């Protein structure tokens, strides 16, 4: 990429400078909730080059607070690259020398795709809380339309972690002929009661903030910062393992002595408050609410009396399922649930549990064995898709 | 491919759905998929083995065999293979039951402890045998349940199982009359094909 010569300070294994694009859709999208989106925008980024036979496309599905900016930098001033830069780039697991990678912001998001912050054409005001509830299935339909727009009939692989992994599973069921390989990382075939409980605490934190105004905070020129901050703090606890928190913060104090007050005393408090504060001004509360609902609703087995093996019957692609040993949000047992169902249904699947101290967040981070497994599988995807080694 | 795997390769029917317990780097499943259209899964816990399986496109599940095969239904596959892993399990007898629950037939290979070189090692030197098939010292060996050709036959008899085939894999006695007539003495690796009794 010629940006490397322009920006010598960017790492050589980075996709370099990238710019988001917008695709506008005028064909109405019928949603699971019964409503219809008459028109909408999807914001996306691409990395690497689409080959002549259009056989090297890979779709990245994002998690709860993710977005389209998965790799590279928007400007040389960026302090951090995209959220999955550890795994997307030249020579990385998702090798952009081989693959054409598409990463989009899902509908209902707050990073440019149509969502609660967009203008509702029927009313001329922001959608706000009126934005229709989205499901994983709706997202996958919209992603398939983006694929149509980009001329991609079949993805060499659809890949995602956490909520992104659920979208991958949904792809394999809704569009089995359009997905050649599925990579489902740190995900679950459905949320547990405990998962839903944590989501509900987060939602109540937001909805009970006096600045929430039933979702119309923008019209009151304010933001439910306190609620969103609390929601993020709760969420963040579930992303880390007890060990990771212990080794990062322990019982370390900010100052030498106890203050006997309610200001920040322990380092872990400081960390959580910082995470919450940052998030509360950068993420939209209505988006957070609807994304957590999409998580809660996902349960492909529900339509089959809870029989996941029956639910995955339409899938035809090989799966790679990856879990992490200290992930207690979606622990290895939840990935096993999916793997066992795939085995029962006679589907091709490989399963790996990576030893990591980082809890749920491990799926975002680089780790030697994780990368070896991921790269090996993607090497296989390239081979099976008839891609030349670069 | 390892000699015992070559032999097993010949025993597997075309198009079979199989389970390979302790599949290592997936060489057997890979060859069977290419040569005989065999489908199935390998189970493995060694990280390098798992990566190798994934790199060659073999379905591999990270799973500890000592925890059983509860995630596989009765008669889930046609055949279960376990090469050189029986002796490392906590309860080989229970694994045999599990294998014949999941499939009606299984193929098992293990190092024969009664192999003459092992006997000589123990008998003359007075030390636990160390050999090509048993390369570890007594204190760090994963092989916690060593047995002989005869021991395994007795276990199958006690369980009422049918031994439909048996063979030996050898470095230096391959196909030699001595290992066919006295496998317990001259067979370095025991290879059994076992099916459910009636």
Coordinates of C-alpha atoms in Angstrom, one line a residue:
Chain A
X1 CA 0.0 0.0 0.0
X2 CA 1.5 3.4 -1.0
X3 CA 0.3 4.9 2.3
X4 CA 3.2 3.0 3.9
X5 CA 5.7 5.2 2.1
X6 CA 3.7 8.3 3.0
X7 CA 3.3 7.3 6.6
X8 CA 6.6 5.6 7.6
X9 CA 5.5 5.7 11.3
X10 CA 2.6 3.3 10.8
X11 CA 3.6 -0.3 11.5
X12 CA 4.5 -2.4 8.5
X13 CA 1.9 -5.1 9.3
X14 CA -0.9 -2.5 9.4
X15 CA -3.4 -2.0 6.5
X16 CA -2.3 1.6 6.8
X17 CA -4.6 4.6 6.4
X18 CA -8.2 3.7 5.7
X19 CA -11.4 5.6 5.1
X20 CA -15.0 4.6 5.8
X21 CA -17.5 4.4 2.9
X22 CA -21.3 4.6 2.9
X23 CA -23.7 2.5 1.0
X24 CA -27.3 3.8 0.8
X25 CA -30.2 1.4 0.4
X26 CA -33.7 2.3 -0.8
X27 CA -35.2 -1.2 -0.9
X28 CA -37.2 -1.5 2.4
X29 CA -35.9 -4.0 4.9
X30 CA -38.5 -6.0 6.8
X31 CA -37.5 -6.5 10.4
X32 CA -38.2 -9.3 12.8
X33 CA -40.1 -6.9 15.1
X34 CA -42.7 -6.4 12.4
X35 CA -41.5 -2.9 11.4
X36 CA -39.8 -2.0 8.1
X37 CA -36.9 0.3 7.5
X38 CA -37.8 2.1 4.3
X39 CA -34.2 3.2 3.5
X40 CA -30.9 3.1 5.4
X41 CA -27.2 3.6 5.2
X42 CA -24.5 1.2 6.1
X43 CA -21.0 2.5 6.8
X44 CA -18.2 0.1 6.1
X45 CA -14.5 -0.2 5.5
X46 CA -12.6 -2.6 3.3
X47 CA -9.0 -3.8 3.5
X48 CA -7.0 -5.7 0.8
X49 CA -8.1 -6.2 -2.7
X50 CA -11.1 -8.1 -4.1
X51 CA -9.7 -10.6 -6.7
X52 CA -11.1 -11.0 -10.2
X53 CA -13.2 -14.0 -9.3
X54 CA -14.5 -12.3 -6.2
X55 CA -13.7 -15.4 -4.2
X56 CA -11.5 -13.8 -1.5
X57 CA -14.0 -11.7 0.4
X58 CA -14.2 -12.0 4.2
X59 CA -16.8 -10.4 6.3
X60 CA -16.1 -9.2 9.9
X61 CA -19.1 -8.9 12.3
X62 CA -18.7 -6.6 15.3
X63 CA -19.6 -7.1 18.9
X64 CA -21.7 -5.0 21.3
X65 CA -19.8 -1.8 21.2
X66 CA -17.9 -2.4 18.0
X67 CA -18.1 -0.7 14.6
X68 CA -16.8 -0.7 11.1
X69 CA -13.3 0.5 12.0
X70 CA -11.7 -2.9 12.6
X71 CA -8.2 -2.3 11.2
X72 CA -5.7 0.4 10.2
X73 CA -5.8 4.1 11.0
X74 CA -8.1 7.0 10.0
X75 CA -5.3 9.5 10.3
X76 CA -1.7 9.6 11.4
X77 CA -2.8 11.3 14.6
X78 CA -4.8 8.2 15.7
X79 CA -3.5 6.9 18.9
X80 CA -5.0 3.5 18.3
X81 CA -5.7 1.4 15.3
X82 CA -9.1 -0.3 14.5
X83 CA -10.5 -2.7 17.2
X84 CA -9.3 -5.9 15.6
X85 CA -6.0 -4.7 14.2
X86 CA -4.2 -7.5 16.1
X87 CA -5.7 -10.0 13.7
X88 CA -6.3 -8.1 10.4
X89 CA -3.5 -6.9 8.2
X90 CA -0.7 -8.0 5.9
X91 CA 0.7 -11.3 7.2
X92 CA -1.8 -11.4 10.2
X93 CA -4.4 -14.1 10.8
X94 CA -6.8 -12.4 8.4
X95 CA -4.1 -11.7 5.9
X96 CA -5.0 -8.7 3.8
X97 CA -2.4 -9.7 1.2
X98 CA -4.8 -12.6 0.4
X99 CA -8.2 -11.6 1.6
X100 CA -10.6 -8.7 0.8
X101 CA -11.9 -7.8 4.2
X102 CA -15.2 -6.0 4.7
X103 CA -16.2 -4.6 8.1
X104 CA -19.4 -2.7 8.7
X105 CA -21.3 -0.8 11.4
X106 CA -24.5 -2.6 12.0
X107 CA -27.9 -1.0 11.7
X108 CA -28.9 0.6 15.0
X109 CA -25.3 1.5 15.6
X110 CA -24.0 4.9 16.4
X111 CA -20.9 5.1 14.1
X112 CA -22.5 6.2 10.9
X113 CA -24.9 3.4 9.9
X114 CA -28.6 4.2 10.3
X115 CA -29.5 4.1 13.9
X116 CA -31.2 6.0 16.7
X117 CA -29.1 9.1 16.0
X118 CA -30.2 9.2 12.4
X119 CA -33.1 11.3 11.2
X120 CA -36.4 9.5 10.9
X121 CA -37.7 10.4 7.4
X122 CA -41.3 10.1 8.6
X123 CA -41.0 12.7 11.3
X124 CA -37.9 14.8 10.4
X125 CA -36.5 14.4 13.9
X126 CA -34.0 11.9 15.3
X127 CA -35.2 8.3 15.6
X128 CA -34.2 8.2 19.2
X129 CA -36.1 5.5 21.1
X130 CA -38.4 5.0 18.1
X131 CA -35.7 3.3 16.1
X132 CA -37.0 -0.3 15.6
X133 CA -35.6 -3.1 17.7
X134 CA -33.0 -5.0 15.7
X135 CA -32.2 -8.7 15.8
X136 CA -29.1 -10.6 14.7
X137 CA -31.2 -12.0 11.9
X138 CA -32.0 -8.4 10.7
X139 CA -28.3 -7.5 10.8
X140 CA -27.4 -10.5 8.7
X141 CA -30.0 -9.6 6.1
X142 CA -28.6 -6.1 5.8
X143 CA -25.1 -7.5 5.6
X144 CA -26.2 -9.8 2.7
X145 CA -27.5 -6.7 0.9
X146 CA -24.2 -5.0 1.4
X147 CA -22.5 -8.1 -0.1
X148 CA -24.9 -7.8 -3.1
X149 CA -23.9 -4.2 -3.5
X150 CA -20.2 -5.1 -3.5
X151 CA -20.7 -7.9 -5.9
X152 CA -19.9 -10.7 -3.5
X153 CA -21.9 -13.8 -4.0
X154 CA -20.2 -15.9 -1.4
X155 CA -17.8 -15.0 1.4
X156 CA -14.7 -17.1 1.8
X157 CA -15.3 -16.7 5.5
X158 CA -17.6 -14.8 7.9
X159 CA -15.8 -14.0 11.1
X160 CA -16.8 -12.5 14.5
X161 CA -16.3 -12.5 18.2
X162 CA -18.9 -12.4 20.9
X163 CA -22.1 -10.8 19.5
X164 CA -20.2 -10.9 16.2
X165 CA -19.9 -14.7 16.5
X166 CA -23.7 -14.9 16.8
X167 CA -24.0 -13.1 13.5
X168 CA -21.6 -15.6 12.0
X169 CA -23.8 -18.5 13.2
X170 CA -26.8 -16.7 11.8
X171 CA -25.1 -16.3 8.4
X172 CA -24.5 -20.1 8.3
X173 CA -28.2 -20.7 8.9
X174 CA -29.8 -17.9 6.8
X175 CA -27.4 -17.9 3.9
X176 CA -25.6 -21.3 3.8
X177 CA -24.8 -21.0 0.1
X178 CA -23.2 -17.6 0.7
X179 CA -20.7 -18.5 3.4
X180 CA -17.8 -20.9 2.7
X181 CA -16.3 -20.9 6.2
X182 CA -17.5 -19.7 9.6
X183 CA -15.3 -18.5 12.5
X184 CA -17.2 -18.1 15.7
X185 CA -15.1 -16.7 18.6
X186 CA -15.9 -16.3 22.3
X187 CA -19.6 -16.6 21.4
X188 CA -22.7 -18.5 22.6
X189 CA -25.7 -19.9 20.8
X190 CA -27.9 -18.1 23.3
X191 CA -27.6 -15.9 26.4
X192 CA -27.9 -17.4 29.8
X193 CA -30.2 -16.0 32.5
X194 CA -27.1 -14.5 34.1
X195 CA -26.1 -12.8 30.8
X196 CA -29.6 -11.3 30.4
X197 CA -29.5 -10.2 34.0
X198 CA -26.3 -8.2 33.5
X199 CA -27.8 -6.7 30.4
X200 CA -30.9 -5.7 32.3
X201 CA -28.8 -4.0 35.0
X202 CA -27.1 -2.0 32.2
X203 CA -30.4 -1.1 30.6
X204 CA -31.9 0.0 33.9
X205 CA -28.9 2.1 34.7
X206 CA -29.4 4.0 31.4
X207 CA -33.2 4.2 31.6
X208 CA -33.3 5.4 35.2
X209 CA -30.9 8.3 34.5
X210 CA -32.9 11.5 34.8
X211 CA -31.2 12.7 31.6
X212 CA -32.5 9.8 29.6
X213 CA -35.9 11.4 29.0
X214 CA -37.3 8.1 27.7
X215 CA -34.7 8.1 25.0
X216 CA -35.3 11.7 23.8
X217 CA -32.2 13.1 25.5
X218 CA -30.9 14.6 22.2
X219 CA -34.0 16.8 22.0
X220 CA -33.2 18.0 25.6
X221 CA -29.7 18.7 24.6
X222 CA -28.2 16.3 27.0
X223 CA -26.9 12.7 27.4
X224 CA -27.6 10.1 30.0
X225 CA -24.0 10.0 30.9
X226 CA -24.3 8.6 34.4
X227 CA -26.5 5.8 33.2
X228 CA -24.3 4.9 30.2
X229 CA -21.2 5.1 32.5
X230 CA -22.8 2.6 34.9
X231 CA -23.8 0.3 32.1
X232 CA -20.3 0.3 30.8
X233 CA -18.8 -0.3 34.2
X234 CA -21.0 -3.3 34.8
X235 CA -20.3 -4.6 31.3
X236 CA -16.6 -4.1 31.7
X237 CA -16.5 -6.3 34.8
X238 CA -17.9 -9.1 32.8
X239 CA -15.3 -8.7 30.0
X240 CA -12.4 -9.2 32.4
X241 CA -11.5 -12.3 34.4
X242 CA -11.1 -12.1 38.2
X243 CA -7.5 -13.0 37.7
X244 CA -6.9 -10.3 35.1
X245 CA -8.5 -7.7 37.4
X246 CA -6.5 -9.1 40.3
X247 CA -3.1 -8.9 38.5
X248 CA -3.9 -5.6 36.9
X249 CA -5.1 -3.7 40.0
X250 CA -5.1 -6.0 43.0
X251 CA -6.0 -3.9 46.0
X252 CA -3.7 -1.1 45.0
X253 CA -4.7 2.3 46.2
X254 CA -4.4 5.6 44.4
X255 CA -2.8 7.3 47.3
X256 CA -0.8 5.9 50.3
X257 CA -3.6 6.0 52.8
X258 CA -7.3 5.3 53.1
X259 CA -9.4 8.4 52.8
X260 CA -12.5 7.0 54.5
X261 CA -14.7 8.6 51.8
X262 CA -16.4 7.7 48.6
X263 CA -14.0 9.2 46.1
X264 CA -11.8 6.9 44.1
X265 CA -9.5 5.0 46.4
X266 CA -8.7 1.7 44.8
X267 CA -7.1 1.6 41.3
X268 CA -9.8 -0.7 40.0
X269 CA -12.4 2.0 40.8
X270 CA -10.4 4.6 39.0
X271 CA -10.1 2.2 36.0
X272 CA -13.8 1.5 35.8
X273 CA -14.8 5.1 36.2
X274 CA -12.4 6.1 33.4
X275 CA -13.8 3.3 31.1
X276 CA -17.3 4.4 31.9
X277 CA -16.6 8.1 31.5
X278 CA -15.0 7.6 28.1
X279 CA -17.7 5.4 26.9
X280 CA -20.6 7.7 28.1
X281 CA -19.7 10.4 25.7
X282 CA -18.6 8.3 22.8
X283 CA -21.5 5.8 22.5
X284 CA -25.2 6.3 22.1
X285 CA -27.4 5.2 24.9
X286 CA -30.3 4.1 22.6
X287 CA -27.9 2.1 20.5
X288 CA -26.5 0.4 23.6
X289 CA -30.1 -0.5 24.7
X290 CA -31.0 -2.1 21.4
X291 CA -27.7 -3.9 21.0
X292 CA -28.2 -5.6 24.4
X293 CA -31.7 -6.6 23.4
X294 CA -30.4 -8.1 20.1
X295 CA -28.1 -10.2 22.3
X296 CA -30.9 -11.2 24.6
X297 CA -33.2 -12.2 21.7
X298 CA -30.7 -14.4 19.8
X299 CA -31.6 -18.1 20.2
X300 CA -31.7 -20.0 16.9
X301 CA -32.7 -23.2 18.8
X302 CA -35.9 -21.6 20.1
X303 CA -37.8 -22.3 16.9
X304 CA -36.8 -26.0 17.2
X305 CA -38.0 -26.6 20.7
X306 CA -34.5 -25.8 22.1
X307 CA -32.9 -28.4 19.9
X308 CA -29.7 -26.6 18.6
X309 CA -28.6 -29.6 16.5
X310 CA -31.9 -29.3 14.6
X311 CA -31.5 -25.5 14.3
X312 CA -28.0 -25.8 12.7
X313 CA -29.2 -28.4 10.1
X314 CA -29.2 -25.8 7.3
X315 CA -25.5 -25.0 7.8
X316 CA -23.1 -26.5 5.3
X317 CA -19.8 -24.7 5.8
X318 CA -16.8 -25.8 8.0
X319 CA -16.8 -24.0 11.4
X320 CA -13.9 -22.9 13.6
X321 CA -15.2 -22.3 17.2
X322 CA -12.8 -20.7 19.6
X323 CA -13.3 -20.1 23.3
X324 CA -11.0 -18.7 26.1
X325 CA -10.3 -20.4 29.4
X326 CA -11.1 -17.5 31.7
X327 CA -14.0 -16.0 29.7
X328 CA -16.9 -16.1 32.2
X329 CA -19.3 -14.0 30.1
X330 CA -19.5 -16.6 27.3
X331 CA -17.4 -19.4 28.9
X332 CA -15.9 -22.4 27.0
X333 CA -19.0 -24.5 28.0
X334 CA -21.2 -22.2 25.9
X335 CA -19.0 -22.6 22.8
X336 CA -19.0 -26.4 23.5
X337 CA -22.8 -26.2 23.4
X338 CA -22.6 -25.0 19.8
X339 CA -19.8 -27.4 18.9
X340 CA -21.7 -30.4 20.3
X341 CA -24.8 -29.4 18.3
X342 CA -22.7 -29.1 15.2
X343 CA -21.2 -32.5 15.8
X344 CA -24.6 -34.0 16.5
X345 CA -25.8 -32.5 13.2
X346 CA -22.7 -34.1 11.5
X347 CA -21.3 -30.7 10.4
X348 CA -17.6 -30.0 9.9
X349 CA -16.3 -28.2 13.0
X350 CA -13.1 -27.7 14.8
X351 CA -13.0 -26.4 18.4
X352 CA -10.2 -24.9 20.4
X353 CA -10.1 -23.5 23.9
X354 CA -7.3 -21.0 24.3
X355 CA -5.6 -20.6 27.6
X356 CA -5.7 -16.9 28.4
X357 CA -5.9 -14.8 31.6
X358 CA -7.8 -12.0 29.8
X359 CA -11.4 -13.2 30.1
X360 CA -13.9 -12.3 27.4
X361 CA -11.7 -9.5 26.1
X362 CA -9.1 -12.2 25.0
X363 CA -10.8 -12.4 21.6
X364 CA -9.6 -8.9 20.9
X365 CA -6.0 -9.4 21.9
X366 CA -3.0 -11.1 20.3
X367 CA -2.0 -14.4 21.9
X368 CA 0.5 -16.9 20.4
X369 CA -1.7 -20.0 20.3
X370 CA -4.9 -18.0 19.3
X371 CA -3.0 -16.5 16.4
X372 CA -1.5 -19.8 15.3
X373 CA -4.9 -21.5 15.3
X374 CA -6.6 -18.5 13.6
X375 CA -3.8 -18.2 10.9
X376 CA -3.9 -21.9 10.2
X377 CA -7.6 -22.0 9.7
X378 CA -7.5 -18.9 7.5
X379 CA -4.6 -20.5 5.5
X380 CA -7.0 -23.4 5.0
X381 CA -9.7 -21.0 3.9
X382 CA -7.4 -19.4 1.4
X383 CA -6.3 -22.9 0.1
X384 CA -9.9 -24.1 -0.2
X385 CA -10.9 -20.9 -1.9
X386 CA -8.2 -21.4 -4.5
X387 CA -6.3 -18.3 -3.5
X388 CA -2.7 -18.1 -4.5
X389 CA -0.1 -17.6 -1.7
X390 CA 1.2 -14.1 -1.9
Chain B
X1 CA 2.6 -42.4 8.0
X2 CA 3.4 -44.5 11.1
X3 CA 3.3 -48.2 10.4
X4 CA 0.3 -48.9 12.6
X5 CA -1.7 -46.1 10.8
X6 CA -0.8 -47.6 7.4
X7 CA -2.3 -50.9 8.5
X8 CA -5.4 -49.3 10.0
X9 CA -5.9 -47.3 6.8
X10 CA -6.5 -50.5 5.0
X11 CA -9.2 -51.6 7.4
X12 CA -11.4 -48.5 7.1
X13 CA -14.4 -48.9 4.8
X14 CA -15.1 -46.3 2.1
X15 CA -17.2 -43.3 3.2
X16 CA -17.2 -44.2 6.9
X17 CA -18.0 -41.6 9.5
X18 CA -15.3 -42.0 12.1
X19 CA -13.9 -40.6 15.3
X20 CA -10.2 -40.6 15.9
X21 CA -9.4 -40.4 19.6
X22 CA -6.0 -38.8 20.2
X23 CA -5.7 -38.0 16.5
X24 CA -2.3 -36.2 16.8
X25 CA -1.5 -34.1 13.8
X26 CA -4.5 -35.6 11.9
X27 CA -2.4 -37.5 9.4
X28 CA -4.7 -40.6 9.4
X29 CA -7.9 -38.6 9.1
X30 CA -6.4 -36.5 6.4
X31 CA -5.3 -39.6 4.4
X32 CA -8.7 -41.3 4.9
X33 CA -10.6 -38.2 3.8
X34 CA -8.5 -38.0 0.6
X35 CA -8.3 -41.8 -0.2
X36 CA -11.6 -43.1 1.1
X37 CA -14.0 -40.2 1.4
X38 CA -14.1 -40.7 5.1
X39 CA -15.7 -38.0 7.3
X40 CA -15.5 -37.4 11.0
X41 CA -13.7 -35.8 13.8
X42 CA -10.4 -36.0 15.6
X43 CA -10.1 -35.5 19.4
X44 CA -6.8 -34.1 20.7
X45 CA -5.4 -32.1 23.6
X46 CA -1.9 -31.4 22.3
X47 CA -1.8 -27.8 21.1
X48 CA 0.7 -28.5 18.3
X49 CA -1.3 -31.5 17.1
X50 CA -4.5 -29.4 17.0
X51 CA -2.9 -26.6 15.0
X52 CA -1.5 -29.2 12.6
X53 CA -5.0 -30.7 12.1
X54 CA -6.6 -27.3 11.5
X55 CA -3.8 -26.4 9.0
X56 CA -4.5 -29.5 7.0
X57 CA -8.3 -29.1 7.1
X58 CA -9.0 -32.0 9.6
X59 CA -11.9 -31.4 11.9
X60 CA -10.4 -31.5 15.4
X61 CA -12.1 -31.0 18.8
X62 CA -10.0 -30.0 21.8
X63 CA -11.2 -32.6 24.3
X64 CA -9.7 -34.5 27.1
X65 CA -10.5 -38.2 26.6
X66 CA -10.5 -38.9 30.3
X67 CA -13.7 -36.9 30.4
X68 CA -15.4 -39.4 28.2
X69 CA -17.4 -39.0 25.0
X70 CA -20.7 -37.7 26.4
X71 CA -21.0 -35.2 23.6
X72 CA -21.3 -38.0 21.1
X73 CA -24.6 -39.9 20.8
X74 CA -25.0 -43.6 20.8
X75 CA -24.0 -44.9 17.3
X76 CA -23.0 -41.4 16.3
X77 CA -20.4 -42.9 13.9
X78 CA -19.4 -46.1 12.1
X79 CA -16.0 -46.6 13.7
X80 CA -13.9 -45.2 16.5
X81 CA -10.1 -45.3 16.2
X82 CA -7.7 -44.8 19.1
X83 CA -4.0 -45.2 18.3
X84 CA -1.4 -45.2 21.1
X85 CA -3.6 -43.5 23.6
X86 CA -5.3 -46.3 25.6
X87 CA -2.3 -46.7 27.9
X88 CA -2.4 -43.0 28.8
X89 CA -6.0 -43.0 30.0
X90 CA -7.1 -43.0 33.6
X91 CA -9.7 -45.8 32.9
X92 CA -9.0 -47.7 29.6
X93 CA -11.8 -50.1 30.4
X94 CA -14.4 -47.4 30.6
X95 CA -13.1 -45.8 27.4
X96 CA -13.5 -49.1 25.6
X97 CA -17.2 -49.1 26.7
X98 CA -17.6 -45.5 25.5
X99 CA -16.0 -46.3 22.2
X100 CA -18.4 -49.2 21.6
X101 CA -21.4 -47.0 22.6
X102 CA -20.5 -44.4 20.0
X103 CA -19.8 -46.9 17.3
X104 CA -20.4 -50.6 16.9
X105 CA -16.7 -51.2 16.0
X106 CA -13.4 -49.7 17.1
X107 CA -9.7 -50.0 16.3
X108 CA -7.2 -49.7 19.1
X109 CA -3.5 -49.8 19.1
X110 CA -1.1 -49.6 22.1
X111 CA 2.5 -50.5 23.0
X112 CA 2.7 -54.2 24.0
X113 CA 4.4 -54.3 27.3
X114 CA 5.2 -58.0 26.9
X115 CA 7.3 -57.4 23.8
X116 CA 10.5 -59.4 24.2
X117 CA 12.7 -56.3 24.3
X118 CA 10.6 -54.9 27.1
X119 CA 10.8 -58.2 28.9
X120 CA 14.6 -58.4 28.5
X121 CA 15.0 -54.8 29.7
X122 CA 13.1 -55.5 32.8
X123 CA 14.3 -59.1 33.3
X124 CA 18.0 -58.6 32.7
X125 CA 18.6 -54.9 33.5
X126 CA 16.0 -54.6 36.2
X127 CA 14.8 -51.3 35.0
X128 CA 11.5 -50.1 33.6
X129 CA 11.7 -50.6 29.9
X130 CA 12.6 -47.6 27.7
X131 CA 12.3 -48.3 24.0
X132 CA 11.2 -46.7 20.7
X133 CA 7.5 -47.4 21.6
X134 CA 8.0 -46.5 25.3
X135 CA 10.4 -43.6 25.1
X136 CA 9.7 -42.1 28.6
X137 CA 11.3 -42.5 32.0
X138 CA 9.0 -44.1 34.6
X139 CA 8.5 -40.9 36.5
X140 CA 7.4 -38.6 33.6
X141 CA 5.7 -41.1 31.3
X142 CA 2.1 -40.4 30.2
X143 CA 1.7 -44.1 29.9
X144 CA 0.0 -44.9 33.2
X145 CA -1.8 -48.1 32.2
X146 CA 0.7 -50.4 30.3
X147 CA -0.7 -53.7 29.2
X148 CA 0.1 -56.6 27.0
X149 CA -1.4 -58.2 24.0
X150 CA -2.8 -61.0 26.3
X151 CA -4.1 -58.5 28.9
X152 CA -6.2 -56.7 26.2
X153 CA -7.6 -60.0 24.8
X154 CA -8.7 -60.9 28.3
X155 CA -10.4 -57.6 28.9
X156 CA -12.3 -58.0 25.7
X157 CA -13.3 -61.5 26.7
X158 CA -14.4 -60.4 30.1
X159 CA -16.6 -57.7 28.5
X160 CA -18.0 -60.2 26.0
X161 CA -16.6 -58.2 23.0
X162 CA -15.7 -59.7 19.7
X163 CA -12.2 -59.3 18.4
X164 CA -12.6 -59.4 14.6
X165 CA -9.0 -58.7 13.7
X166 CA -5.6 -58.4 15.5
X167 CA -2.2 -57.5 14.2
X168 CA 1.1 -56.3 15.4
X169 CA 3.1 -53.3 14.3
X170 CA 6.8 -53.7 14.5
X171 CA 10.0 -52.0 13.7
X172 CA 12.1 -55.0 13.0
X173 CA 9.6 -57.9 13.0
X174 CA 7.0 -56.6 10.6
X175 CA 5.2 -59.5 9.0
X176 CA 7.7 -62.0 10.5
X177 CA 6.2 -65.4 11.3
X178 CA 7.3 -65.1 14.9
X179 CA 5.2 -62.0 15.6
X180 CA 2.2 -63.6 13.9
X181 CA 2.4 -66.8 16.0
X182 CA 3.5 -65.2 19.2
X183 CA 2.3 -61.7 19.1
X184 CA 2.5 -61.3 22.9
X185 CA 6.2 -61.9 22.7
X186 CA 7.2 -60.5 19.4
X187 CA 4.7 -57.7 18.7
X188 CA 5.9 -54.3 19.6
X189 CA 2.6 -52.6 18.9
X190 CA -0.7 -54.4 19.5
X191 CA -3.5 -53.6 17.0
X192 CA -7.0 -54.8 17.7
X193 CA -10.3 -54.5 15.8
X194 CA -13.1 -55.0 18.3
X195 CA -16.8 -54.9 18.0
X196 CA -19.8 -55.2 20.3
X197 CA -20.7 -58.6 21.6
X198 CA -24.3 -59.7 21.2

